[in-house]
Amino acid sequence: MKLFSSVNDVANINYLVKEALELKKNPFAFQHLGKNKTIGLVFMNPSLRTRMSTQKAATNLGMNVMVLNIDKEGWALELRDGVKMDGTSVEHIREAAAVMGQYVDILGLRSFPSLKDREADYGEEIFNKFVELCGVPVISLESATRHPLQSLADLITIEELKTKPRPKVVLSWAPHVKALPQAVPNSFSEWMCKADVDFTIAHPAGLELSEEFTQGANITHNQQSALADADFIYVKNWSAFEPYGKVIPSHEDWMLTNDKLRITNNAKVMHCLPVRRDLELSAEILDGPNSIVIKEASNREWAAQAVLKQMLESL
Ligand code: SN0
């Protein structure tokens, strides 16, 4: 694998999940693959799980790891071509990305959307420029429109915990006070549409995701009907795709509570984290027996390791 930016870069998702679960049983079996190989993890935005799990996964594979918080520790980057750099930007992405490619064998990049310019965000301008300019394989650590390592970890978690061959999985929108990206729900949806699950998305009117990611999903504005008989509920806030980046207020009643779980099939509750307690998801659920958010986060390690293994094998 030379690029991991979406589910479309994966030849066989079931095989990747299987590999991840094998690595979980035997994390250090492929240290020879990463010996004398270096990964650079470049963050333009904050991270806890992605940073720690990807670093751990790379180390399990014997790699050297460099982490750069480029937003705080790097030179201010110019992303536009054809501008005279007489403002605050110090270095152009053309030099920065090309130089990074000199030091690393694989580059990981996190670059959130602006949530202001939909064309630039959905064109993945920053991520694609790094891919074009760095000259080495690139792994997405969450880009403007997708978070594929999260979705792979989610699929691994569902595979481990499902009690029937084709579980009912519901992506349920949650309230928030800020405009958050659509990356996690877009990505979760495109992975679930390819997985062997019965997949429903529930959100208030006006919060439709881009259709590019939801082909094959059942979509409803009725949370209660979506939750009926659910085996897994994936809770996530996102801002509107149209009008782009808008926060739609007054949907506090969409927060998941134990009461709402009664109509489910004792559903397991997922969230990519970070989660704001009692705003997005009730503390009673997070502290109760239905939450699987910690196991889900723990599977980030095996998701990253399965992807890095395939990348190392193709170097
Ligand atoms: C990010 C998102 O894409 O929703 C990262 C998730 C892995 N989440 C946030 O930015 C949360 C910010 C907040 O203030 O709660």
XYZ file of C-alpha atoms and ligand atoms in Angstrom:
330
model
C 0.000 0.000 0.000
C 1.454 3.389 -1.040
C -1.357 5.626 0.182
C -3.872 5.269 3.003
C -6.366 8.106 2.787
C -9.727 6.364 2.429
C -11.416 2.972 2.287
C -10.794 3.046 -1.469
C -7.057 2.604 -0.866
C -7.667 -0.790 0.760
C -7.776 -3.838 -1.492
C -9.755 -5.955 1.002
C -11.115 -4.512 4.261
C -11.907 -7.938 5.751
C -8.328 -9.049 5.192
C -7.014 -5.833 6.800
C -9.221 -6.418 9.873
C -7.972 -10.006 10.065
C -4.359 -8.825 9.884
C -4.997 -6.272 12.639
C -6.455 -8.955 14.923
C -3.454 -11.195 14.249
C -1.071 -8.339 15.088
C -3.008 -7.779 18.302
C -2.171 -11.356 19.322
C 1.440 -11.081 18.243
C 2.528 -7.411 18.096
C 6.282 -7.859 17.653
C 6.377 -10.571 14.967
C 7.274 -8.173 12.118
C 9.995 -6.011 13.678
C 12.302 -6.892 10.791
C 9.993 -4.996 8.403
C 10.549 -1.644 10.113
C 14.226 -1.983 10.997
C 16.105 1.147 9.847
C 12.887 2.642 8.502
C 11.551 5.985 9.734
C 8.027 7.367 9.919
C 7.331 11.074 10.354
C 4.052 11.981 12.063
C 3.168 15.553 11.182
C 0.317 17.269 13.028
C -1.294 20.496 11.908
C -3.955 19.992 14.648
C -4.180 18.467 18.150
C -4.157 14.699 18.730
C -4.052 12.201 21.587
C -5.079 8.755 20.303
C -3.799 9.089 16.761
C -0.401 10.297 17.896
C 0.116 7.720 20.654
C -1.374 4.706 18.848
C 0.423 5.351 15.556
C 3.736 5.908 17.341
C 3.202 2.691 19.311
C 2.233 0.750 16.181
C 5.322 1.941 14.314
C 7.556 1.050 17.252
C 5.961 -2.423 17.461
C 7.043 -2.851 13.835
C 10.623 -1.821 14.665
C 10.431 1.637 13.057
C 12.001 4.893 14.158
C 9.429 7.612 14.777
C 9.640 11.401 14.457
C 6.730 13.570 15.560
C 6.376 17.186 14.426
C 3.619 19.470 15.705
C 4.046 21.699 12.713
C 1.331 24.129 13.785
C 3.237 24.971 16.970
C 6.858 23.982 16.382
C 7.318 24.463 12.636
C 7.614 27.518 10.439
C 4.288 29.013 9.393
C 3.495 27.314 6.065
C 2.347 28.983 2.865
C -0.065 26.688 1.038
C -0.948 28.860 -1.976
C 1.032 28.927 -5.181
C 1.906 32.155 -6.958
C 1.916 34.475 -3.954
C 4.719 36.787 -2.865
C 5.558 35.588 0.654
C 5.802 38.975 2.309
C 3.298 38.175 5.095
C 3.475 35.853 8.094
C 4.173 32.588 6.198
C 7.847 31.661 6.399
C 8.122 28.470 4.357
C 6.202 27.152 1.367
C 4.575 23.705 1.464
C 6.566 22.924 -1.716
C 9.894 22.999 0.134
C 8.553 21.758 3.492
C 6.884 18.608 2.145
C 9.765 17.800 -0.204
C 12.271 18.126 2.652
C 10.207 15.900 4.970
C 10.283 13.224 2.286
C 14.103 13.262 2.437
C 14.126 12.176 6.087
C 11.316 9.632 6.262
C 10.225 6.442 4.510
C 6.537 6.981 5.358
C 4.804 10.253 6.192
C 1.692 10.549 8.383
C -0.272 13.786 8.175
C -3.128 15.315 10.141
C -4.800 18.315 8.523
C -8.295 19.335 9.619
C -10.711 21.249 7.361
C -11.146 25.006 7.544
C -14.952 24.460 7.573
C -15.082 27.750 5.641
C -14.093 26.830 2.083
C -15.933 23.627 1.141
C -14.266 23.328 -2.230
C -10.762 23.458 -0.751
C -11.668 21.087 2.115
C -13.474 18.511 -0.044
C -10.755 18.820 -2.684
C -8.330 17.762 0.104
C -5.957 20.499 -1.067
C -3.477 20.300 1.822
C -3.384 16.511 2.114
C -3.052 16.046 -1.650
C -0.231 18.601 -1.850
C 1.755 16.646 0.736
C 1.105 13.415 -1.200
C 2.234 15.053 -4.431
C 5.294 16.793 -3.024
C 6.803 14.532 -0.352
C 7.650 11.605 -2.653
C 7.060 8.865 -0.041
C 3.973 6.821 0.941
C 1.488 8.862 2.998
C -0.903 7.725 5.730
C -3.802 9.966 6.754
C -3.952 10.811 10.447
C -7.304 12.547 9.715
C -7.655 14.828 6.751
C -10.294 17.421 5.903
C -12.910 14.850 4.871
C -11.879 11.471 6.312
C -10.347 9.677 9.320
C -9.633 6.205 7.933
C -7.479 4.890 10.817
C -10.397 5.626 13.132
C -12.863 3.849 10.854
C -10.617 0.795 10.577
C -10.331 0.645 14.385
C -14.132 0.951 14.569
C -14.597 -1.936 12.165
C -12.089 -4.068 14.117
C -14.039 -3.314 17.319
C -17.372 -4.268 15.730
C -15.825 -7.463 14.359
C -14.531 -8.414 17.824
C -17.776 -7.715 19.685
C -20.570 -8.608 17.261
C -22.834 -11.479 18.284
C -24.483 -12.015 14.895
C -23.083 -12.178 11.353
C -24.718 -8.912 10.203
C -25.186 -6.534 13.162
C -27.297 -3.379 13.010
C -24.994 -0.356 13.266
C -26.386 3.163 13.766
C -24.447 6.395 13.342
C -26.335 8.815 15.577
C -25.653 12.563 15.387
C -24.949 14.226 18.761
C -25.204 17.824 19.993
C -22.113 20.033 20.338
C -21.310 23.687 20.878
C -18.643 23.995 18.161
C -18.508 23.391 14.419
C -16.794 20.001 14.076
C -15.536 18.359 10.876
C -17.531 15.776 8.922
C -14.381 13.646 8.586
C -15.189 11.009 11.217
C -18.827 10.425 10.138
C -17.949 10.552 6.411
C -15.274 7.967 6.928
C -17.298 5.766 9.271
C -20.120 5.789 6.735
C -17.962 4.851 3.768
C -16.372 1.979 5.715
C -19.712 0.699 7.061
C -21.233 0.823 3.559
C -18.506 -1.617 2.475
C -18.658 -3.824 5.604
C -21.085 -6.659 6.244
C -23.413 -4.664 8.523
C -26.941 -3.244 8.386
C -26.123 0.477 8.488
C -28.361 3.429 9.411
C -27.503 7.114 9.833
C -29.766 9.231 12.065
C -29.474 13.022 12.225
C -31.713 16.082 12.490
C -32.914 17.636 9.220
C -30.294 19.915 7.695
C -27.325 17.800 8.767
C -27.117 15.521 5.716
C -23.600 14.308 4.982
C -22.208 14.523 1.464
C -23.830 11.762 -0.615
C -20.376 10.748 -1.793
C -19.921 8.932 1.537
C -23.363 7.523 2.263
C -24.211 5.336 -0.739
C -25.931 2.234 0.643
C -26.814 3.659 4.081
C -30.368 3.996 5.423
C -30.817 7.650 6.404
C -33.470 8.961 8.790
C -34.321 12.041 10.854
C -36.017 9.858 13.457
C -33.501 8.832 16.103
C -35.910 6.567 17.934
C -36.797 4.445 14.913
C -33.093 4.199 14.011
C -32.172 2.959 17.494
C -34.736 0.121 17.515
C -32.865 -3.212 17.726
C -29.484 -1.549 17.181
C -26.448 -3.673 18.109
C -23.927 -0.814 17.880
C -24.512 2.940 18.161
C -21.784 5.281 16.943
C -22.269 8.686 18.516
C -20.730 11.691 16.753
C -21.373 15.368 16.214
C -20.725 17.030 12.892
C -21.452 20.450 11.447
C -23.602 20.961 8.366
C -22.339 20.169 4.868
C -24.905 22.637 3.521
C -24.626 25.506 4.526
C -21.054 24.443 5.009
C -19.676 24.366 8.569
C -22.884 25.669 10.163
C -23.762 24.637 13.742
C -27.476 23.925 13.970
C -28.597 24.718 17.549
C -31.400 23.325 19.718
C -31.062 19.592 19.240
C -29.983 18.830 22.835
C -32.560 16.016 22.891
C -30.368 14.034 20.469
C -27.911 13.178 23.286
C -27.906 9.421 23.924
C -29.059 8.324 27.401
C -29.634 4.975 29.117
C -33.347 5.534 28.623
C -32.886 5.591 24.856
C -30.902 2.355 24.979
C -33.983 0.422 26.129
C -35.318 -0.056 22.611
C -31.949 -1.230 21.290
C -30.560 -4.748 21.379
C -28.575 -3.773 24.493
C -26.448 -1.771 22.050
C -22.765 -1.198 22.506
C -21.985 2.510 22.339
C -19.025 3.865 20.393
C -17.383 7.297 20.045
C -14.063 8.188 18.429
C -13.151 10.506 21.369
C -12.505 13.157 22.541
C -16.055 13.282 23.891
C -17.704 16.078 25.831
C -19.595 14.430 28.698
C -23.268 15.246 29.106
C -23.197 17.343 25.937
C -22.475 14.791 23.198
C -22.908 11.645 25.256
C -24.289 11.113 28.752
C -21.843 10.328 31.548
C -24.160 7.479 32.641
C -23.491 5.724 29.325
C -19.760 6.471 29.313
C -19.442 5.089 32.850
C -21.853 2.209 32.287
C -21.636 -1.303 30.845
C -22.679 -0.422 27.270
C -19.769 1.891 26.495
C -16.955 0.371 24.459
C -15.093 3.639 23.800
C -11.899 2.566 25.580
C -11.666 -0.744 23.719
C -12.338 1.168 20.504
C -9.472 3.580 21.274
C -7.222 0.661 22.162
C -7.862 -0.843 18.728
C -6.375 2.269 17.115
C -2.984 0.665 17.742
C -3.810 -2.464 15.716
C -5.481 -0.483 12.962
C -2.371 1.658 12.523
C -0.105 -1.376 12.741
C -2.002 -3.321 10.063
C -1.800 -0.352 7.672
C 1.869 0.368 8.395
C 2.716 -3.309 7.903
C 1.172 -3.259 4.413
C 3.012 -0.018 3.630
C 6.356 -1.390 4.814
C 5.797 -4.519 2.706
C 5.457 -2.355 -0.404
C 8.472 -0.068 0.186
C -12.207 16.137 15.954
C -13.297 15.810 14.948
O -12.978 15.531 13.765
O -14.476 15.808 15.320
C -11.268 14.963 16.133
C -11.882 13.622 16.324
C -10.917 12.500 16.305
N -12.799 16.465 17.226
C -12.704 17.688 17.743
O -12.138 18.574 17.134
C -13.340 17.929 19.099
C -13.175 19.354 19.522
C -14.028 19.746 20.719
O -13.918 20.927 21.062
O -14.772 18.956 21.305
